[in-house]
mmCIF file of C-alpha atoms in Angstrom:
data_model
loop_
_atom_site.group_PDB
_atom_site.id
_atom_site.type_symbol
_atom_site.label_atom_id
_atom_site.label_comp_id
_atom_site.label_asym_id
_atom_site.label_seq_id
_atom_site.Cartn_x
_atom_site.Cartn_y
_atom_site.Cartn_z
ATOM 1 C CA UNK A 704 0.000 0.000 0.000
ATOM 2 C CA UNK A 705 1.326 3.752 -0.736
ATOM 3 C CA UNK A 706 0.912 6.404 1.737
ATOM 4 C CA UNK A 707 0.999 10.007 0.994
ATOM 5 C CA UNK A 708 3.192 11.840 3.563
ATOM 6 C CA UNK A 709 2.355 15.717 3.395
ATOM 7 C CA UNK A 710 5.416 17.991 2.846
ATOM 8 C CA UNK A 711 5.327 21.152 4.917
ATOM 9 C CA UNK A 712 6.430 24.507 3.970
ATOM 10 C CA UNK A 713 8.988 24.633 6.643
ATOM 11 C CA UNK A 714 10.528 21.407 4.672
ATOM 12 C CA UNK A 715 9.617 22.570 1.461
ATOM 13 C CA UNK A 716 13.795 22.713 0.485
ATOM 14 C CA UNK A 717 14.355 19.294 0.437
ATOM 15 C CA UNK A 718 11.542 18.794 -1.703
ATOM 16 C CA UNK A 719 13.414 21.551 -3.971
ATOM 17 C CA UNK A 720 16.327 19.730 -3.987
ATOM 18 C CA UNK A 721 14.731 16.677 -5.492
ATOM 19 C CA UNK A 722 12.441 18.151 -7.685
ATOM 20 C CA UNK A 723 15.516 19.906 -9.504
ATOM 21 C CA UNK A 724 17.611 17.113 -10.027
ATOM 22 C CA UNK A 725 14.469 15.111 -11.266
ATOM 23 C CA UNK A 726 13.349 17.651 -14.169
ATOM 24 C CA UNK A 727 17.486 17.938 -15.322
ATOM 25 C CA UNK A 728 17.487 14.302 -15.297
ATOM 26 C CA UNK A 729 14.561 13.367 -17.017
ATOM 27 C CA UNK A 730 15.461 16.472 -19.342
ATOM 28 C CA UNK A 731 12.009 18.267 -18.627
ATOM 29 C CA UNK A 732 14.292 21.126 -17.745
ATOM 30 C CA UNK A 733 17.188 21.552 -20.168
ATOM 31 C CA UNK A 734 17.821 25.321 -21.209
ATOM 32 C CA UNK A 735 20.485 27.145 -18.875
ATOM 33 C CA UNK A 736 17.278 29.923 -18.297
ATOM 34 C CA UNK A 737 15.133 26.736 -17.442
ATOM 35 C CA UNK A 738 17.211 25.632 -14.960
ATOM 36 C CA UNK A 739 18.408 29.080 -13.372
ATOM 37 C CA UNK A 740 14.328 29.492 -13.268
ATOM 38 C CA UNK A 741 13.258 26.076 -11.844
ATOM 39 C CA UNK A 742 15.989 26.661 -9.263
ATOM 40 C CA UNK A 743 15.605 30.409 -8.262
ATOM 41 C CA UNK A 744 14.174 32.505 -5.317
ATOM 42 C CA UNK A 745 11.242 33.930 -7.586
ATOM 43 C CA UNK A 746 9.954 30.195 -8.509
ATOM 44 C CA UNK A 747 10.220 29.050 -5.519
ATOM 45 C CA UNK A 748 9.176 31.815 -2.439
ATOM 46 C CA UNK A 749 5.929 31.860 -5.357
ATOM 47 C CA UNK A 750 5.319 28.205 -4.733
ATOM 48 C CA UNK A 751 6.002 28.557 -0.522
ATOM 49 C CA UNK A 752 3.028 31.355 -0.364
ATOM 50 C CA UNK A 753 0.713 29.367 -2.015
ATOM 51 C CA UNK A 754 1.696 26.485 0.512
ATOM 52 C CA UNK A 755 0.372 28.502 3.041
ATOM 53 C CA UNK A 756 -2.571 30.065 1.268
ATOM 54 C CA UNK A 757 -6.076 29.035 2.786
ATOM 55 C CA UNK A 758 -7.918 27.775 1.538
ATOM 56 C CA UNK A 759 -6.500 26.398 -2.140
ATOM 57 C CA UNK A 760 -3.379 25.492 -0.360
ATOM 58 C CA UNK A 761 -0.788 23.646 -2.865
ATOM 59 C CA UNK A 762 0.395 20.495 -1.352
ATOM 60 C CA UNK A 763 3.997 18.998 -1.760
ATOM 61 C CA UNK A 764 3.402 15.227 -0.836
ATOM 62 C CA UNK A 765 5.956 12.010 -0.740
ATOM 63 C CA UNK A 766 4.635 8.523 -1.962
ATOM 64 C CA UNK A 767 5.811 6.039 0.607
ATOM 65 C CA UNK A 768 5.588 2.007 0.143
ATOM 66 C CA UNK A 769 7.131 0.080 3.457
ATOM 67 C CA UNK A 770 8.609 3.056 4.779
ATOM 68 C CA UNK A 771 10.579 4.026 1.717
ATOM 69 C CA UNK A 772 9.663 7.393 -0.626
ATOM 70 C CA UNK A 773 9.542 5.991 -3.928
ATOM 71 C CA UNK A 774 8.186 9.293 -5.669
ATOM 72 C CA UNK A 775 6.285 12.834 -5.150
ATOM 73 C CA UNK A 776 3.699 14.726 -6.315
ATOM 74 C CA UNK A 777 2.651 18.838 -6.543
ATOM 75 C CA UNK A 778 -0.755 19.678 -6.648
ATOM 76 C CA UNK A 779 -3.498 21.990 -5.709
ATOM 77 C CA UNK A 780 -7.382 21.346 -5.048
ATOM 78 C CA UNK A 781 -9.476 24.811 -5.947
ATOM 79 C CA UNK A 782 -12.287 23.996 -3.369
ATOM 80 C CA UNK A 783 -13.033 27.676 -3.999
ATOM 81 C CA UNK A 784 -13.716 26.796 -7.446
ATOM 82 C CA UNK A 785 -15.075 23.618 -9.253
ATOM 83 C CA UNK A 786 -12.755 21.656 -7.086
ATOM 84 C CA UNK A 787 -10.501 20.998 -9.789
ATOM 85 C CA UNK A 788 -7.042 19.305 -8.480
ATOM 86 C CA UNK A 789 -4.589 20.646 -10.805
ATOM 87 C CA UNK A 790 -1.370 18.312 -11.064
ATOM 88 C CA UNK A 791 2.132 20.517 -11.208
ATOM 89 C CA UNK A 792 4.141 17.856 -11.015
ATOM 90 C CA UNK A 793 4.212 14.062 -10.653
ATOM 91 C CA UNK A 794 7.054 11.580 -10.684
ATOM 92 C CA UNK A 795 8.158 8.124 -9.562
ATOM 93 C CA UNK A 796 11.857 7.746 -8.135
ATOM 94 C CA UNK A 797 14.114 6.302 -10.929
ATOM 95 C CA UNK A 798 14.778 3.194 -8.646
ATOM 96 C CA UNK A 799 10.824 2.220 -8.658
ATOM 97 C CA UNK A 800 9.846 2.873 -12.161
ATOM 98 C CA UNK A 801 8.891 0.137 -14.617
ATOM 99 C CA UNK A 802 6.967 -1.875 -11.813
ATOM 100 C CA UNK A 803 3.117 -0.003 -12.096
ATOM 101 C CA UNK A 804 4.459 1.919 -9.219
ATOM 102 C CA UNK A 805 3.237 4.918 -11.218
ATOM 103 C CA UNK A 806 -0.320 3.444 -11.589
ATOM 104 C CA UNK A 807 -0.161 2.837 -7.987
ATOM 105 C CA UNK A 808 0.992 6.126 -6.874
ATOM 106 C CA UNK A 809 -1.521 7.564 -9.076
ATOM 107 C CA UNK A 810 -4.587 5.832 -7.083
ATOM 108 C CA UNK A 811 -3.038 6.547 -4.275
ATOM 109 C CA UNK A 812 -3.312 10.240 -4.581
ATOM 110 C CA UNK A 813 -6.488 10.295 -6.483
ATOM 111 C CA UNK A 814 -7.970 8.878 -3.736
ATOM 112 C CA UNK A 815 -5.992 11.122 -0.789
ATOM 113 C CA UNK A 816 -7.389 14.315 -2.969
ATOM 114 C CA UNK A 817 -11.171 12.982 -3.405
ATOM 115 C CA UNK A 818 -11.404 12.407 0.374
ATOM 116 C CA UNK A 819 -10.162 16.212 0.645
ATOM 117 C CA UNK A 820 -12.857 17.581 -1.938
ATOM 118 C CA UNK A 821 -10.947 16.983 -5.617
ATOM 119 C CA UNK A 822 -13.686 16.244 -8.329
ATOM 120 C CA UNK A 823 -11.728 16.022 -11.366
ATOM 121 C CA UNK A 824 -8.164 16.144 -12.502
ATOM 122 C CA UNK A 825 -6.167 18.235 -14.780
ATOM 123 C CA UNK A 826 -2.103 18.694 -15.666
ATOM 124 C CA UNK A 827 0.595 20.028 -18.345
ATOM 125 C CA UNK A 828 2.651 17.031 -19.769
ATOM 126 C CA UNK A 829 6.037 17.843 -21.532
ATOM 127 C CA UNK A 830 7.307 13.964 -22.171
ATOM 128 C CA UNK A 831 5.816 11.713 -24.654
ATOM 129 C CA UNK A 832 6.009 8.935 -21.931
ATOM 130 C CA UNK A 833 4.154 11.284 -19.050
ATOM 131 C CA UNK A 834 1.345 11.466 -22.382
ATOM 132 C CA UNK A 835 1.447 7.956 -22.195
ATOM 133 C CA UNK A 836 1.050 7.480 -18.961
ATOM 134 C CA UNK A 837 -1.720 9.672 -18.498
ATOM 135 C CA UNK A 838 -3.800 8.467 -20.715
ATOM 136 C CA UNK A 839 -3.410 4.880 -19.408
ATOM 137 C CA UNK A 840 -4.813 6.517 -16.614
ATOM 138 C CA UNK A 841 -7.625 8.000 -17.751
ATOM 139 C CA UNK A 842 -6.976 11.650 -19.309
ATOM 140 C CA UNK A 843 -7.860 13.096 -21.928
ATOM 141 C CA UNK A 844 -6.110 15.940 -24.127
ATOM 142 C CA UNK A 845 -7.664 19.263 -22.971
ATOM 143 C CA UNK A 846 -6.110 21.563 -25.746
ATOM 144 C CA UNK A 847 -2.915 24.107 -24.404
ATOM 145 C CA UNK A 848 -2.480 26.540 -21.754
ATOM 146 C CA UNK A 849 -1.783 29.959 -21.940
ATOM 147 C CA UNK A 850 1.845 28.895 -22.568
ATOM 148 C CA UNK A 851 1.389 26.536 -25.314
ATOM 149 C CA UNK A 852 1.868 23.782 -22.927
ATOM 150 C CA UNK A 853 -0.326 20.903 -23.956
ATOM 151 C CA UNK A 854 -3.126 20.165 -21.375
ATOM 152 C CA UNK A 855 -5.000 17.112 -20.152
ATOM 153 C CA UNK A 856 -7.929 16.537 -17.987
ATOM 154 C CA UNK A 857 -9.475 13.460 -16.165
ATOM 155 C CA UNK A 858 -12.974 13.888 -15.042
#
């Protein structure tokens, strides 16, 4: 069984710390500007307020299996809204992928954010593979964002 272990602001660093090395080594992040941005003050102290925003608080959240985190997650519930739970980012340690770990993490956190008021789904994917993935699990392409970043949605 995963368990989702809650990340709080006042920890939110080490959650930085892996969350950079993951998008340089999975090459989400690749451009010297990408990477001075993904690692700076502005990004980040941006992403800390709205950790402590009430209510449509972003969460930072470890997967854990037996005691071990084998991934983590970004995301943020708009109760204030519809209650969509928009993804920012989602990824499986490198040691635990290739097992359905993903899958498993995925319905792990689906159901963490229902019980806390999500009612659909939606996320930015960069990768073919995260495409993939998605839509093994249900998504659907949902057009682009106001970045041109393609979009997908899981009602």
């Amino acid at each position: 069984m995963i368990r989702i272990e809650e990340i709080p602001v006042e920890r939110a660093q080490e959650f930085w710390e892996i969350q950079f090395e993951y998008l340089v080594n999975d090459e989400i992040v690749v451009t010297d500007e990408e990477k001075a941005y993904f690692s700076g003050r502005e990004y980040r102290s941006h992403l800390e307020k709205l950790m402590r925003r009430r209510p449509d608080q972003l969460h930072m959240i470890y997967f854990v299996q037996d005691g071990v985190r084998i991934g983590a997650s970004q995301y943020c519930t708009y109760k204030t809204e519809d209650g969509k739970c928009f993804l920012l980012d989602f990824w499986v340690f490198p040691g635990f992928r290739g097992q359905g770990t993903g899958h498993a993490c995925w319905a792990a956190l689906a159901d963490y954010t229902a019980a806390d008021g999500a009612a659909y789904y939606a996320l930015n994917w960069a990768k073919e593979d995260s495409h993939r993935f998605w839509l093994s699990n249900g998504f659907t392409d949902d057009g682009k964002d106001e970045y041109g970043s393609p979009l997908m949605i899981k009602r």
